[in-house]
Short mmCIF file of C-alpha atoms in Angstrom, two decimals:
data_model
loop_
_atom_site.label_atom_id
_atom_site.label_comp_id
_atom_site.label_asym_id
_atom_site.label_seq_id
_atom_site.Cartn_x
_atom_site.Cartn_y
_atom_site.Cartn_z
CA MET A 484 -7.17 -32.63 -3.91
CA ILE A 485 -6.90 -29.38 -1.85
CA SER A 486 -7.32 -27.50 -4.45
CA SER A 487 -10.02 -29.77 -6.34
CA LEU A 488 -12.24 -28.52 -2.34
CA ILE A 489 -10.06 -24.76 -2.49
CA PHE A 490 -12.05 -24.54 -6.17
CA LEU A 491 -15.65 -25.86 -5.24
CA VAL A 492 -15.80 -23.89 -2.26
CA SER A 493 -14.63 -20.89 -5.13
CA LEU A 494 -17.77 -21.72 -6.64
CA VAL A 495 -20.05 -21.60 -3.76
CA PHE A 496 -18.86 -17.54 -2.50
CA ALA A 497 -19.41 -17.10 -6.14
CA LYS A 498 -23.03 -17.67 -6.81
CA GLU A 499 -23.86 -15.63 -3.28
CA SER A 500 -24.97 -12.34 -4.19
CA PRO A 501 -24.07 -9.45 -3.09
CA ILE A 502 -25.33 -7.64 -0.35
CA LEU A 503 -27.10 -4.18 -1.11
CA PHE A 504 -27.48 -3.22 2.68
CA GLU A 505 -27.68 -4.64 5.71
CA SER A 506 -29.12 -3.24 8.87
CA GLY A 507 -27.58 -5.68 11.67
CA ASN A 508 -29.74 -6.00 15.22
CA ASN A 509 -31.24 -2.69 15.62
CA GLN A 510 -33.68 -1.05 15.26
CA VAL A 511 -32.67 1.67 12.17
CA SER A 512 -35.35 4.23 12.46
CA LEU A 513 -37.97 4.88 9.11
CA ILE A 514 -38.31 8.68 9.79
CA GLU A 515 -41.66 9.97 6.48
CA LEU A 516 -42.28 13.39 6.01
CA TYR A 517 -45.65 14.07 4.76
CA SER A 518 -45.51 17.28 2.52
CA SER A 519 -46.39 18.76 -0.56
CA GLU A 520 -45.58 20.88 -2.87
CA GLY A 521 -49.58 23.33 -1.98
CA CYS A 522 -48.12 23.98 1.21
CA SER A 523 -46.57 26.97 2.76
CA SER A 524 -45.44 26.14 5.78
CA CYS A 525 -43.65 22.84 4.35
CA PRO A 526 -40.37 23.72 2.12
CA PRO A 527 -39.20 24.44 5.88
CA ALA A 528 -39.59 20.56 7.07
CA ASP A 529 -38.32 19.57 3.03
CA ARG A 530 -35.49 21.65 3.68
CA TRP A 531 -34.95 20.25 6.74
CA VAL A 532 -35.10 16.20 5.05
CA ALA A 533 -33.00 17.05 2.51
CA GLY A 534 -30.36 18.21 4.79
CA LEU A 535 -30.41 14.87 6.13
CA LYS A 536 -28.56 13.66 3.09
CA ASN A 537 -25.61 14.10 4.43
CA HIS A 538 -25.74 13.00 8.07
CA PRO A 539 -23.04 10.66 9.38
CA LYS A 540 -26.38 8.27 10.84
CA LEU A 541 -28.07 8.20 7.34
CA TRP A 542 -28.66 4.46 6.78
CA LYS A 543 -26.93 3.84 9.37
CA ASP A 544 -29.06 5.01 12.46
CA PHE A 545 -32.32 6.13 10.44
CA VAL A 546 -33.77 5.71 6.87
CA PRO A 547 -35.79 8.77 5.45
CA LEU A 548 -38.86 8.66 3.21
CA ASN A 549 -40.65 11.76 2.12
CA PHE A 550 -44.38 11.54 0.91
CA HIS A 551 -46.63 13.84 -0.97
CA VAL A 552 -49.85 13.75 0.21
CA ASP A 553 -53.01 15.05 -2.07
CA TYR A 554 -55.22 16.40 -0.15
CA TRP A 555 -53.43 19.93 -0.98
CA ASN A 556 -53.68 19.67 -4.59
CA ARG A 557 -57.54 21.19 -4.70
CA LEU A 558 -56.06 24.54 -3.48
CA GLY A 559 -54.41 26.07 -6.56
CA TRP A 560 -51.64 23.61 -7.12
CA VAL A 561 -50.75 19.93 -7.83
CA ASP A 562 -48.71 18.29 -6.71
CA ARG A 563 -46.48 15.95 -8.81
CA PHE A 564 -44.99 13.93 -6.32
CA SER A 565 -48.87 13.38 -4.42
CA ASN A 566 -50.42 10.40 -4.12
CA LYS A 567 -53.78 9.45 -2.68
CA GLN A 568 -51.65 6.13 -1.83
CA PHE A 569 -49.32 8.39 0.80
CA THR A 570 -52.75 10.44 2.49
CA ASN A 571 -54.15 6.76 2.84
CA ARG A 572 -50.93 6.11 4.70
CA GLN A 573 -51.25 9.36 6.43
CA ARG A 574 -55.01 8.79 7.64
CA ARG A 575 -54.07 5.03 8.88
CA TYR A 576 -51.34 6.30 11.27
CA ALA A 577 -53.60 9.22 12.70
CA SER A 578 -56.46 7.29 13.07
CA GLN A 579 -53.58 4.76 15.04
CA TRP A 580 -53.22 7.60 17.24
CA GLY A 581 -57.16 7.99 17.88
CA SER A 582 -57.39 11.11 15.72
CA SER A 583 -59.45 11.92 12.53
CA ARG A 584 -57.18 14.28 12.21
CA VAL A 585 -54.25 14.60 9.04
CA TYR A 586 -51.83 18.11 8.49
CA THR A 587 -48.94 18.95 7.12
CA PRO A 588 -46.16 19.22 7.12
CA ALA A 589 -46.10 15.70 10.12
CA PHE A 590 -43.33 13.55 10.65
CA VAL A 591 -43.28 9.89 11.54
CA LYS A 592 -41.19 8.08 13.20
CA ASP A 593 -41.35 4.62 13.78
CA GLY A 594 -45.10 4.76 13.55
CA ARG A 595 -44.95 7.19 16.15
CA GLU A 596 -46.12 11.60 16.03
CA TRP A 597 -42.34 13.15 15.92
CA ARG A 598 -42.20 16.82 16.78
CA THR A 599 -38.68 17.44 18.49
CA ARG A 600 -37.28 16.07 14.79
CA SER A 601 -34.03 15.14 17.49
CA LEU A 602 -31.71 12.35 15.89
CA ILE A 603 -30.38 10.73 19.77
CA ASN A 604 -31.36 7.49 20.66
CA LEU A 605 -32.85 6.57 17.42
CA GLY A 606 -34.12 3.39 17.08
CA ASN A 607 -36.36 1.09 19.36
CA GLY A 608 -34.32 -2.44 20.52
CA ASN A 609 -33.40 -5.26 19.20
CA PRO A 610 -35.92 -6.66 15.97
CA GLY A 611 -33.93 -8.28 13.96
CA SER A 612 -31.69 -8.03 10.83
CA LEU A 613 -32.95 -6.82 7.96
CA LYS A 614 -30.38 -7.32 4.67
CA VAL A 615 -30.60 -7.17 1.51
CA GLN A 616 -28.98 -8.86 -1.75
CA ASN A 617 -28.69 -7.87 -5.58
CA LEU A 618 -29.52 -10.53 -7.98
CA GLY A 619 -29.54 -7.72 -10.93
CA ASP A 620 -31.89 -6.69 -13.46
CA ASN A 621 -33.60 -4.75 -10.81
CA GLN A 622 -34.07 -7.76 -8.87
CA VAL A 623 -33.96 -8.36 -4.98
CA LYS A 624 -33.14 -10.91 -2.38
CA VAL A 625 -34.94 -9.81 1.01
CA THR A 626 -33.70 -11.15 3.84
CA PHE A 627 -35.54 -11.11 7.24
CA VAL A 628 -33.93 -12.83 11.19
CA PRO A 629 -36.42 -11.35 14.02
CA ARG A 630 -35.03 -11.34 17.42
CA ASN A 631 -38.71 -13.10 18.53
CA HIS A 632 -38.90 -16.38 16.53
CA ASN A 633 -42.14 -16.71 16.92
CA GLU A 634 -43.41 -13.37 14.59
CA ASP A 635 -45.74 -14.33 11.72
CA ASN A 636 -47.47 -12.09 8.28
CA LEU A 637 -44.08 -9.69 8.09
CA LEU A 638 -45.50 -7.60 5.01
CA ILE A 639 -41.83 -6.19 3.56
CA ASN A 640 -42.72 -2.07 2.68
CA VAL A 641 -40.33 -1.49 -0.21
CA ALA A 642 -39.99 2.31 -1.64
CA LEU A 643 -37.83 4.03 -4.86
CA LEU A 644 -36.89 6.99 -3.71
CA GLY A 645 -36.14 10.15 -6.57
CA ASN A 646 -33.47 12.69 -5.16
CA GLY A 647 -31.96 15.82 -6.31
CA LEU A 648 -36.03 17.67 -7.84
CA SER A 649 -37.10 20.79 -8.09
CA THR A 650 -40.11 22.84 -9.18
CA LYS A 651 -40.63 26.40 -9.60
CA VAL A 652 -44.64 25.42 -8.41
CA LYS A 653 -46.64 28.64 -10.31
CA TYR A 654 -49.67 28.90 -8.55
CA GLY A 655 -51.13 28.42 -4.85
CA GLU A 656 -49.33 29.26 -1.99
CA ASN A 657 -46.10 28.40 -3.45
CA SER A 658 -46.13 30.43 -6.31
CA GLY A 659 -43.06 32.09 -7.72
CA GLU A 660 -41.21 29.33 -4.85
CA THR A 661 -38.69 26.57 -6.30
CA LEU A 662 -39.03 23.81 -4.19
CA LYS A 663 -35.91 21.66 -3.62
CA HIS A 664 -36.88 18.07 -2.15
CA GLU A 665 -34.53 14.65 -1.88
CA PHE A 666 -35.77 11.11 -0.53
CA VAL A 667 -38.97 12.13 -2.17
CA VAL A 668 -41.28 8.52 -1.95
CA LEU A 669 -41.67 7.70 -6.44
CA ASN A 670 -43.08 4.41 -5.78
CA TRP A 671 -43.98 3.03 -3.19
CA GLN A 672 -45.08 -1.07 -2.28
CA ARG A 673 -45.64 -3.55 -0.14
CA SER A 674 -45.09 -8.23 -0.65
CA ASN A 675 -45.43 -10.77 1.15
CA LEU A 676 -42.75 -12.22 3.53
CA GLU A 677 -42.17 -16.31 3.43
CA LYS A 678 -41.30 -17.26 6.35
CA LYS A 679 -38.40 -20.95 6.07
CA GLY A 680 -37.26 -22.00 9.16
CA SER A 681 -36.32 -19.23 12.14
CA GLN A 682 -36.11 -15.63 8.81
CA PHE A 683 -38.22 -14.51 6.84
CA GLU A 684 -37.74 -14.44 2.83
CA THR A 685 -38.48 -12.70 -0.47
CA THR A 686 -37.76 -11.90 -3.72
CA LEU A 687 -38.64 -9.36 -5.60
CA LYS A 688 -38.41 -6.36 -8.81
CA VAL A 689 -37.21 -2.39 -7.57
CA PRO A 690 -39.59 -0.43 -8.39
CA GLU A 691 -40.47 1.67 -10.54
CA ASN A 692 -39.91 5.08 -11.64
CA LYS A 693 -42.04 7.18 -14.43
CA THR A 694 -41.19 10.40 -12.88
CA LYS A 695 -38.20 13.16 -14.94
CA GLY A 696 -35.82 15.32 -13.86
CA VAL A 697 -34.43 12.87 -10.32
CA GLN A 698 -30.20 13.30 -10.37
CA SER A 699 -30.02 9.94 -8.27
CA PHE A 700 -32.02 7.44 -6.62
CA SER A 701 -32.37 5.09 -3.64
CA LEU A 702 -34.36 2.28 -2.14
CA ALA A 703 -36.10 2.19 1.98
CA PHE A 704 -37.42 -0.87 2.90
CA TRP A 705 -38.99 -1.55 6.42
CA ILE A 706 -40.92 -4.47 7.77
CA SER A 707 -44.47 -4.25 8.94
CA LYS A 708 -47.71 -6.61 10.49
CA LYS A 709 -50.45 -7.01 8.34
CA GLY A 710 -52.66 -5.17 9.33
CA ASP A 711 -49.76 -2.98 11.45
CA GLN A 712 -48.07 -0.42 8.75
CA THR A 713 -45.51 0.53 12.02
CA PRO A 714 -41.85 -0.43 10.80
CA ILE A 715 -40.85 -2.41 12.93
CA GLN A 716 -36.86 -2.74 10.80
CA SER A 717 -35.48 -0.92 8.90
CA VAL A 718 -32.40 0.60 5.76
CA GLY A 719 -31.98 1.24 2.90
CA GLY A 720 -29.13 3.40 0.50
CA PRO A 721 -28.43 5.12 -3.02
CA PHE A 722 -28.82 3.09 -6.23
CA LYS A 723 -28.61 3.18 -9.35
CA ILE A 724 -31.30 1.63 -11.04
CA ASP A 725 -30.05 -0.89 -14.34
CA ASP A 726 -31.96 0.71 -17.66
CA GLY A 727 -30.34 -1.94 -19.72
CA SER A 728 -27.71 0.25 -21.24
#
């Protein structure tokens, strides 16, 4: 009888999907850089973000994103990582701050303009736990348990990040330079979260990669509200894309 019970318990645990990332209740800060290969003042900011790849607090206290905007493309060099969607995200932030001006390089931490680049005292309270489980075949299950159980209308954001990227710039302000990038947002998607009791859940597909020259990938997930893109909680880490091989 005891052996049968052990067998049944083992079956239950065997069905649990392995956890990819888990935040804990304390806020993990979302650090966003808005950059462009066509901007001569951006390479130092890109190098600073690239230097975070060996930081001991990476993925534990902060998640970095490198969004490339498209409004520099008209000045002689088309940034292959740029996307109008990323430009629009930066403009929405500016609107939230009561400004019509966007610029590069620009840093945002937890939805606020950030100029200090200090990685001390990150986060802001304990919004709740965000967990991502690997279902296989590039699918994941996302679960968010908010500290405030009255939360509603939440979205999950997921970004596929490319690492070890390099570009030889032939024209524009960075002509002749070889630019290297980490944590570049290659694909960003949003999805509704379904409220189930005291938590929110959804299952989604990892965004596809169509960019060449990526040495490795990471995933970033963060919670926001509909109509307000300010990050509530975030989590992320390295990820190997299942290409079927």
